[in-house]
PDB file of C-alpha atoms in Angstrom:
ATOM      1  CA  MET A   1      64.872 135.931  88.027  1.00  0.00           C
ATOM      2  CA  ALA A   2      67.659 136.236  90.544  1.00  0.00           C
ATOM      3  CA  LYS A   3      68.932 132.834  89.480  1.00  0.00           C
ATOM      4  CA  LEU A   4      69.069 133.943  85.811  1.00  0.00           C
ATOM      5  CA  GLN A   5      71.012 137.063  86.682  1.00  0.00           C
ATOM      6  CA  PHE A   6      73.450 135.048  88.744  1.00  0.00           C
ATOM      7  CA  THR A   7      74.020 132.656  85.808  1.00  0.00           C
ATOM      8  CA  ILE A   8      74.691 135.539  83.422  1.00  0.00           C
ATOM      9  CA  PHE A   9      77.135 137.047  85.907  1.00  0.00           C
ATOM     10  CA  ILE A  10      79.013 133.763  86.178  1.00  0.00           C
ATOM     11  CA  VAL A  11      79.261 133.424  82.363  1.00  0.00           C
ATOM     12  CA  VAL A  12      80.509 136.985  81.897  1.00  0.00           C
ATOM     13  CA  ALA A  13      83.056 136.593  84.664  1.00  0.00           C
ATOM     14  CA  PHE A  14      84.308 133.365  83.078  1.00  0.00           C
ATOM     15  CA  LEU A  15      84.711 135.020  79.652  1.00  0.00           C
ATOM     16  CA  VAL A  16      86.590 137.953  81.142  1.00  0.00           C
ATOM     17  CA  PHE A  17      88.881 135.622  83.063  1.00  0.00           C
ATOM     18  CA  SER A  18      89.558 133.484  79.946  1.00  0.00           C
ATOM     19  CA  ALA A  19      90.366 136.531  77.827  1.00  0.00           C
ATOM     20  CA  SER A  20      92.845 137.881  80.376  1.00  0.00           C
ATOM     21  CA  THR A  21      94.475 134.472  80.725  1.00  0.00           C
ATOM     22  CA  ASN A  22      94.878 134.091  76.942  1.00  0.00           C
ATOM     23  CA  ALA A  23      96.394 137.602  76.715  1.00  0.00           C
ATOM     24  CA  LYS A  24      99.006 136.685  79.320  1.00  0.00           C
ATOM     25  CA  THR A  25      99.933 133.298  77.816  1.00  0.00           C
ATOM     26  CA  ALA A  26      99.921 134.308  74.117  1.00  0.00           C
ATOM     27  CA  SER A  27     103.411 134.289  72.511  1.00  0.00           C
ATOM     28  CA  PRO A  28     104.798 137.659  71.500  1.00  0.00           C
ATOM     29  CA  PRO A  29     104.699 138.498  67.771  1.00  0.00           C
ATOM     30  CA  ALA A  30     107.719 137.481  65.711  1.00  0.00           C
ATOM     31  CA  PRO A  31     110.211 140.314  65.136  1.00  0.00           C
ATOM     32  CA  MET A  32     110.160 141.975  61.711  1.00  0.00           C
ATOM     33  CA  LEU A  33     113.274 141.048  59.742  1.00  0.00           C
ATOM     34  CA  PRO A  34     114.691 143.435  57.150  1.00  0.00           C
ATOM     35  CA  PRO A  35     114.088 142.326  53.564  1.00  0.00           C
ATOM     36  CA  THR A  36     116.857 140.317  51.961  1.00  0.00           C
ATOM     37  CA  PRO A  37     118.638 142.433  49.356  1.00  0.00           C
ATOM     38  CA  ALA A  38     118.352 141.237  45.776  1.00  0.00           C
ATOM     39  CA  PRO A  39     121.494 139.564  44.429  1.00  0.00           C
ATOM     40  CA  ALA A  40     123.763 141.758  42.332  1.00  0.00           C
ATOM     41  CA  PRO A  41     123.289 141.249  38.589  1.00  0.00           C
ATOM     42  CA  ALA A  42     125.890 139.125  36.895  1.00  0.00           C
ATOM     43  CA  PRO A  43     128.531 141.162  35.058  1.00  0.00           C
ATOM     44  CA  HIS A  44     128.036 141.581  31.339  1.00  0.00           C
ATOM     45  CA  HIS A  45     130.498 139.393  29.490  1.00  0.00           C
ATOM     46  CA  VAL A  46     131.754 140.511  26.097  1.00  0.00           C
ATOM     47  CA  ASN A  47     131.834 137.721  23.544  1.00  0.00           C
ATOM     48  CA  LEU A  48     135.161 138.308  21.827  1.00  0.00           C
ATOM     49  CA  THR A  49     134.359 136.003  18.923  1.00  0.00           C
ATOM     50  CA  GLU A  50     131.196 137.908  18.086  1.00  0.00           C
ATOM     51  CA  LEU A  51     132.908 141.256  18.560  1.00  0.00           C
ATOM     52  CA  LEU A  52     135.784 140.462  16.198  1.00  0.00           C
ATOM     53  CA  SER A  53     133.384 138.908  13.689  1.00  0.00           C
ATOM     54  CA  VAL A  54     131.457 142.121  13.089  1.00  0.00           C
ATOM     55  CA  ALA A  55     134.274 144.671  13.476  1.00  0.00           C
ATOM     56  CA  GLY A  56     137.314 145.284  11.356  1.00  0.00           C
ATOM     57  CA  PRO A  57     137.501 143.229   9.171  1.00  0.00           C
ATOM     58  CA  PHE A  58     139.608 141.114  11.530  1.00  0.00           C
ATOM     59  CA  HIS A  59     138.850 137.733   9.976  1.00  0.00           C
ATOM     60  CA  THR A  60     142.475 136.599   9.628  1.00  0.00           C
ATOM     61  CA  PHE A  61     143.346 137.419  13.237  1.00  0.00           C
ATOM     62  CA  LEU A  62     140.129 135.819  14.488  1.00  0.00           C
ATOM     63  CA  ASP A  63     140.776 132.639  12.481  1.00  0.00           C
ATOM     64  CA  TYR A  64     144.231 132.377  14.060  1.00  0.00           C
ATOM     65  CA  LEU A  65     142.748 132.886  17.543  1.00  0.00           C
ATOM     66  CA  LEU A  66     140.134 130.182  17.019  1.00  0.00           C
ATOM     67  CA  SER A  67     142.453 127.604  15.449  1.00  0.00           C
ATOM     68  CA  SER A  68     145.113 128.053  18.146  1.00  0.00           C
ATOM     69  CA  GLY A  69     142.703 128.202  21.110  1.00  0.00           C
ATOM     70  CA  VAL A  70     144.089 131.579  22.213  1.00  0.00           C
ATOM     71  CA  ILE A  71     140.590 133.055  22.025  1.00  0.00           C
ATOM     72  CA  GLU A  72     139.690 130.953  25.090  1.00  0.00           C
ATOM     73  CA  THR A  73     142.660 132.370  27.000  1.00  0.00           C
ATOM     74  CA  PHE A  74     141.569 135.920  26.243  1.00  0.00           C
ATOM     75  CA  GLN A  75     137.908 135.171  27.001  1.00  0.00           C
ATOM     76  CA  ASN A  76     138.734 133.583  30.353  1.00  0.00           C
ATOM     77  CA  GLN A  77     140.899 136.572  31.277  1.00  0.00           C
ATOM     78  CA  ALA A  78     137.997 138.900  30.453  1.00  0.00           C
ATOM     79  CA  ASN A  79     135.281 136.948  32.259  1.00  0.00           C
ATOM     80  CA  ASN A  80     136.950 135.372  35.272  1.00  0.00           C
ATOM     81  CA  THR A  81     139.605 137.795  36.493  1.00  0.00           C
ATOM     82  CA  GLU A  82     139.594 141.273  37.988  1.00  0.00           C
ATOM     83  CA  GLU A  83     142.467 142.394  35.744  1.00  0.00           C
ATOM     84  CA  GLY A  84     140.680 142.265  32.409  1.00  0.00           C
ATOM     85  CA  VAL A  85     142.411 142.182  29.031  1.00  0.00           C
ATOM     86  CA  THR A  86     143.660 144.601  26.350  1.00  0.00           C
ATOM     87  CA  ILE A  87     143.971 143.256  22.794  1.00  0.00           C
ATOM     88  CA  PHE A  88     145.691 144.855  19.780  1.00  0.00           C
ATOM     89  CA  VAL A  89     144.057 143.587  16.589  1.00  0.00           C
ATOM     90  CA  PRO A  90     145.599 143.966  13.107  1.00  0.00           C
ATOM     91  CA  LYS A  91     143.195 144.273  10.178  1.00  0.00           C
ATOM     92  CA  ASP A  92     143.204 141.777   7.347  1.00  0.00           C
ATOM     93  CA  ASP A  93     145.226 144.174   5.169  1.00  0.00           C
ATOM     94  CA  ALA A  94     148.033 144.127   7.738  1.00  0.00           C
ATOM     95  CA  PHE A  95     148.398 140.360   7.359  1.00  0.00           C
ATOM     96  CA  LYS A  96     148.369 140.630   3.563  1.00  0.00           C
ATOM     97  CA  ALA A  97     151.134 143.231   3.721  1.00  0.00           C
ATOM     98  CA  GLN A  98     153.307 141.115   6.037  1.00  0.00           C
ATOM     99  CA  LYS A  99     155.805 139.637   3.573  1.00  0.00           C
ATOM    100  CA  ASN A 100     159.148 139.789   5.361  1.00  0.00           C
ATOM    101  CA  PRO A 101     159.410 137.830   7.527  1.00  0.00           C
ATOM    102  CA  PRO A 102     156.611 135.532   6.367  1.00  0.00           C
ATOM    103  CA  LEU A 103     154.243 134.127   8.975  1.00  0.00           C
ATOM    104  CA  SER A 104     153.741 130.888   7.054  1.00  0.00           C
ATOM    105  CA  ASN A 105     157.074 129.555   8.328  1.00  0.00           C
ATOM    106  CA  LEU A 106     156.044 129.718  12.001  1.00  0.00           C
ATOM    107  CA  THR A 107     155.441 126.588  14.049  1.00  0.00           C
ATOM    108  CA  LYS A 108     152.170 126.176  15.956  1.00  0.00           C
ATOM    109  CA  ASP A 109     153.838 127.179  19.209  1.00  0.00           C
ATOM    110  CA  GLN A 110     155.449 130.233  17.619  1.00  0.00           C
ATOM    111  CA  LEU A 111     152.125 131.285  16.103  1.00  0.00           C
ATOM    112  CA  LYS A 112     150.468 130.949  19.505  1.00  0.00           C
ATOM    113  CA  GLN A 113     153.149 133.121  21.095  1.00  0.00           C
ATOM    114  CA  LEU A 114     152.729 135.654  18.301  1.00  0.00           C
ATOM    115  CA  LEU A 115     149.003 135.904  19.056  1.00  0.00           C
ATOM    116  CA  LEU A 116     149.588 136.211  22.812  1.00  0.00           C
ATOM    117  CA  PHE A 117     152.068 138.980  21.996  1.00  0.00           C
ATOM    118  CA  HIS A 118     149.071 141.030  20.779  1.00  0.00           C
ATOM    119  CA  ALA A 119     147.463 141.295  24.255  1.00  0.00           C
ATOM    120  CA  LEU A 120     148.146 142.627  27.746  1.00  0.00           C
ATOM    121  CA  PRO A 121     146.784 140.807  30.845  1.00  0.00           C
ATOM    122  CA  HIS A 122     145.144 143.977  32.127  1.00  0.00           C
ATOM    123  CA  TYR A 123     142.484 146.413  30.984  1.00  0.00           C
ATOM    124  CA  TYR A 124     143.882 149.768  29.805  1.00  0.00           C
ATOM    125  CA  SER A 125     141.832 152.673  28.553  1.00  0.00           C
ATOM    126  CA  LEU A 126     143.452 154.973  26.008  1.00  0.00           C
ATOM    127  CA  SER A 127     144.058 157.634  28.640  1.00  0.00           C
ATOM    128  CA  GLU A 128     146.054 155.172  30.768  1.00  0.00           C
ATOM    129  CA  PHE A 129     148.699 154.670  28.093  1.00  0.00           C
ATOM    130  CA  LYS A 130     150.172 158.059  28.916  1.00  0.00           C
ATOM    131  CA  ASN A 131     151.278 156.778  32.320  1.00  0.00           C
ATOM    132  CA  LEU A 132     152.082 153.357  30.905  1.00  0.00           C
ATOM    133  CA  SER A 133     154.547 154.918  28.459  1.00  0.00           C
ATOM    134  CA  GLN A 134     156.614 156.180  31.398  1.00  0.00           C
ATOM    135  CA  SER A 135     156.995 152.756  33.014  1.00  0.00           C
ATOM    136  CA  GLY A 136     159.211 151.198  30.351  1.00  0.00           C
ATOM    137  CA  PRO A 137     158.498 148.011  28.371  1.00  0.00           C
ATOM    138  CA  VAL A 138     155.320 146.154  29.382  1.00  0.00           C
ATOM    139  CA  ASN A 139     155.078 142.367  29.435  1.00  0.00           C
ATOM    140  CA  THR A 140     152.452 140.904  27.158  1.00  0.00           C
ATOM    141  CA  PHE A 141     150.388 137.741  27.544  1.00  0.00           C
ATOM    142  CA  ALA A 142     153.261 135.842  25.916  1.00  0.00           C
ATOM    143  CA  GLY A 143     155.512 136.409  28.961  1.00  0.00           C
ATOM    144  CA  GLY A 144     158.538 138.358  30.092  1.00  0.00           C
ATOM    145  CA  GLN A 145     160.530 137.733  26.897  1.00  0.00           C
ATOM    146  CA  TYR A 146     157.794 139.356  24.836  1.00  0.00           C
ATOM    147  CA  PRO A 147     157.544 143.005  25.947  1.00  0.00           C
ATOM    148  CA  LEU A 148     156.078 145.968  24.112  1.00  0.00           C
ATOM    149  CA  LYS A 149     157.039 149.599  24.472  1.00  0.00           C
ATOM    150  CA  PHE A 150     154.360 152.291  24.460  1.00  0.00           C
ATOM    151  CA  THR A 151     154.642 156.021  23.898  1.00  0.00           C
ATOM    152  CA  ASP A 152     151.912 158.637  23.958  1.00  0.00           C
ATOM    153  CA  VAL A 153     152.430 161.444  21.441  1.00  0.00           C
ATOM    154  CA  SER A 154     149.742 164.101  21.788  1.00  0.00           C
ATOM    155  CA  GLY A 155     147.109 161.466  22.496  1.00  0.00           C
ATOM    156  CA  THR A 156     148.286 159.024  19.805  1.00  0.00           C
ATOM    157  CA  VAL A 157     149.404 155.693  21.284  1.00  0.00           C
ATOM    158  CA  ARG A 158     152.454 154.277  19.497  1.00  0.00           C
ATOM    159  CA  ILE A 159     153.589 150.671  19.908  1.00  0.00           C
ATOM    160  CA  ASP A 160     157.172 149.596  19.389  1.00  0.00           C
ATOM    161  CA  SER A 161     159.005 146.306  19.266  1.00  0.00           C
ATOM    162  CA  LEU A 162     162.335 145.676  17.595  1.00  0.00           C
ATOM    163  CA  TRP A 163     160.568 144.545  14.419  1.00  0.00           C
ATOM    164  CA  THR A 164     157.400 146.612  14.472  1.00  0.00           C
ATOM    165  CA  ARG A 165     156.565 150.269  14.863  1.00  0.00           C
ATOM    166  CA  THR A 166     152.903 151.095  14.594  1.00  0.00           C
ATOM    167  CA  LYS A 167     150.124 152.954  16.371  1.00  0.00           C
ATOM    168  CA  VAL A 168     146.617 152.467  17.690  1.00  0.00           C
ATOM    169  CA  SER A 169     144.519 153.633  14.759  1.00  0.00           C
ATOM    170  CA  SER A 170     141.105 153.266  16.410  1.00  0.00           C
ATOM    171  CA  SER A 171     139.298 151.981  19.493  1.00  0.00           C
ATOM    172  CA  VAL A 172     137.080 149.030  18.578  1.00  0.00           C
ATOM    173  CA  PHE A 173     135.733 148.438  22.107  1.00  0.00           C
ATOM    174  CA  SER A 174     136.787 149.820  25.472  1.00  0.00           C
ATOM    175  CA  THR A 175     134.674 149.059  28.528  1.00  0.00           C
ATOM    176  CA  ASP A 176     136.217 147.536  31.629  1.00  0.00           C
ATOM    177  CA  PRO A 177     137.226 144.664  31.654  1.00  0.00           C
ATOM    178  CA  VAL A 178     137.773 144.440  27.860  1.00  0.00           C
ATOM    179  CA  ALA A 179     139.655 146.794  25.542  1.00  0.00           C
ATOM    180  CA  VAL A 180     140.144 146.050  21.834  1.00  0.00           C
ATOM    181  CA  TYR A 181     142.267 148.441  19.759  1.00  0.00           C
ATOM    182  CA  GLN A 182     142.986 148.339  16.030  1.00  0.00           C
ATOM    183  CA  VAL A 183     146.621 148.535  14.870  1.00  0.00           C
ATOM    184  CA  ASN A 184     148.021 149.041  11.375  1.00  0.00           C
ATOM    185  CA  ARG A 185     150.633 146.285  11.420  1.00  0.00           C
ATOM    186  CA  VAL A 186     151.181 142.773  12.733  1.00  0.00           C
ATOM    187  CA  LEU A 187     153.235 142.902  15.948  1.00  0.00           C
ATOM    188  CA  LEU A 188     156.423 140.841  15.561  1.00  0.00           C
ATOM    189  CA  PRO A 189     158.324 139.769  18.713  1.00  0.00           C
ATOM    190  CA  GLU A 190     162.092 139.697  18.917  1.00  0.00           C
ATOM    191  CA  ALA A 191     161.927 136.380  20.809  1.00  0.00           C
ATOM    192  CA  ILE A 192     160.667 134.663  17.636  1.00  0.00           C
ATOM    193  CA  PHE A 193     162.310 136.564  14.782  1.00  0.00           C
ATOM    194  CA  GLY A 194     165.642 137.408  16.431  1.00  0.00           C
ATOM    195  CA  THR A 195     167.604 140.629  16.453  1.00  0.00           C
ATOM    196  CA  ASP A 196     168.786 140.636  12.832  1.00  0.00           C
ATOM    197  CA  VAL A 197     166.232 143.126  11.601  1.00  0.00           C
ATOM    198  CA  PRO A 198     166.525 144.002   7.889  1.00  0.00           C
ATOM    199  CA  PRO A 199     167.137 147.705   7.282  1.00  0.00           C
ATOM    200  CA  MET A 200     164.140 149.814   6.603  1.00  0.00           C
ATOM    201  CA  PRO A 201     163.975 151.052   3.000  1.00  0.00           C
ATOM    202  CA  ALA A 202     165.076 154.635   2.626  1.00  0.00           C
ATOM    203  CA  PRO A 203     162.279 157.055   1.867  1.00  0.00           C
ATOM    204  CA  ALA A 204     162.002 158.219  -1.708  1.00  0.00           C
ATOM    205  CA  PRO A 205     163.751 161.568  -2.270  1.00  0.00           C
ATOM    206  CA  ALA A 206     161.522 164.563  -2.579  1.00  0.00           C
ATOM    207  CA  PRO A 207     161.180 165.927  -6.116  1.00  0.00           C
ATOM    208  CA  VAL A 208     163.430 168.910  -6.858  1.00  0.00           C
ATOM    209  CA  VAL A 209     161.434 171.954  -7.834  1.00  0.00           C
ATOM    210  CA  SER A 210     163.536 174.587  -9.584  1.00  0.00           C
ATOM    211  CA  SER A 211     162.919 178.214  -8.797  1.00  0.00           C
ATOM    212  CA  PRO A 212     161.947 180.657 -11.559  1.00  0.00           C
ATOM    213  CA  SER A 213     165.379 182.282 -11.360  1.00  0.00           C
ATOM    214  CA  ASP A 214     167.062 178.954 -12.160  1.00  0.00           C
ATOM    215  CA  SER A 215     164.981 178.288 -15.261  1.00  0.00           C
ATOM    216  CA  PRO A 216     166.046 179.677 -18.667  1.00  0.00           C
ATOM    217  CA  SER A 217     164.532 183.036 -19.511  1.00  0.00           C
ATOM    218  CA  ALA A 218     161.780 183.320 -22.002  1.00  0.00           C
ATOM    219  CA  ASP A 219     163.922 185.530 -24.213  1.00  0.00           C
ATOM    220  CA  SER A 220     166.744 183.005 -24.449  1.00  0.00           C
ATOM    221  CA  GLU A 221     164.223 180.245 -25.179  1.00  0.00           C
ATOM    222  CA  SER A 222     162.679 182.319 -27.954  1.00  0.00           C
ATOM    223  CA  VAL A 223     166.111 183.083 -29.405  1.00  0.00           C
ATOM    224  CA  ASN A 224     167.122 179.446 -29.292  1.00  0.00           C
ATOM    225  CA  ALA A 225     163.833 178.400 -30.733  1.00  0.00           C
ATOM    226  CA  SER A 226     163.948 180.948 -33.574  1.00  0.00           C
ATOM    227  CA  SER A 227     167.609 180.473 -34.595  1.00  0.00           C
ATOM    228  CA  PRO A 228     167.115 177.216 -36.549  1.00  0.00           C
ATOM    229  CA  LYS A 229     164.151 178.698 -38.365  1.00  0.00           C
ATOM    230  CA  SER A 230     166.184 181.778 -39.440  1.00  0.00           C
ATOM    231  CA  SER A 231     169.039 179.692 -40.809  1.00  0.00           C
ATOM    232  CA  HIS A 232     166.624 177.531 -42.817  1.00  0.00           C
ATOM    233  CA  LYS A 233     164.985 180.629 -44.231  1.00  0.00           C
ATOM    234  CA  ASN A 234     168.332 182.166 -45.343  1.00  0.00           C
ATOM    235  CA  SER A 235     169.367 178.918 -46.999  1.00  0.00           C
ATOM    236  CA  ALA A 236     166.135 178.821 -48.987  1.00  0.00           C
ATOM    237  CA  GLN A 237     166.651 182.407 -50.169  1.00  0.00           C
ATOM    238  CA  ASN A 238     170.220 181.706 -51.298  1.00  0.00           C
ATOM    239  CA  LEU A 239     169.066 178.725 -53.339  1.00  0.00           C
ATOM    240  CA  ALA A 240     166.378 180.818 -55.046  1.00  0.00           C
ATOM    241  CA  LEU A 241     168.848 183.578 -56.059  1.00  0.00           C
ATOM    242  CA  ALA A 242     171.562 181.239 -57.400  1.00  0.00           C
ATOM    243  CA  PRO A 243     170.093 180.830 -60.961  1.00  0.00           C
ATOM    244  CA  ILE A 244     169.615 184.593 -61.289  1.00  0.00           C
ATOM    245  CA  ALA A 245     173.237 185.234 -60.340  1.00  0.00           C
ATOM    246  CA  MET A 246     174.422 182.728 -62.905  1.00  0.00           C
ATOM    247  CA  LEU A 247     172.320 184.375 -65.645  1.00  0.00           C
ATOM    248  CA  VAL A 248     173.667 187.819 -64.848  1.00  0.00           C
ATOM    249  CA  SER A 249     177.201 186.493 -64.874  1.00  0.00           C
ATOM    250  CA  GLY A 250     176.604 184.986 -68.355  1.00  0.00           C
ATOM    251  CA  LEU A 251     175.221 188.203 -69.822  1.00  0.00           C
ATOM    252  CA  VAL A 252     178.148 190.165 -68.509  1.00  0.00           C
ATOM    253  CA  ALA A 253     180.568 187.689 -70.136  1.00  0.00           C
ATOM    254  CA  LEU A 254     178.816 188.062 -73.547  1.00  0.00           C
ATOM    255  CA  LEU A 255     178.936 191.823 -73.460  1.00  0.00           C
ATOM    256  CA  LEU A 256     182.613 191.771 -72.730  1.00  0.00           C
TER     257      LEU A 256
END
């Protein structure tokens, strides 16, 4: 019995010793690392081709952008730069109305510069044009020889080059980094068309409206209107009495 108890004591002592040894030699737990933040979502890129396809209609301007490759320049500026892009887009009617000077005589390089002249290499909201109008002419995508002048008149943005005076008629899309604004006319740069601008046609004169005091009175009109009738009536009476007068004159001659 004593031997059994001694054996149990030895086993328990061994287990206690092993447990304490393992506790001392065990490696400390790994430190808790903070969770890795999720990557920021990729910025939303506006597809300019799709945008101009459904708005407007801007089919003529879009066809020029696609055929010249300028659409890629604008799209790259919107997607891959921090500046963004601002584009002024004429409607199809503006191209139909552009007769003098004609655009059909432009070379490919001139047409490309004309298209680049319709954009600024920076995003501008409508409210920012008020400050922009105070900074003088602004260089367009076409370069330093192709500036545009902006003025803000009571919230209406007006655009001026030597050949073109128009305004922003509506905002098609305006979310940083892309702004697309509709204009009423095709923007014509001086660097392509020169400084010999034909004179603008004079406005048609306003119709002259006479005052009541300047118009003939009703009485004079009635007198003038009735005078011919009275003369015709007297003539008819004289013709009717002529035979009677002749008869009386004959009778008087016989009696004498």
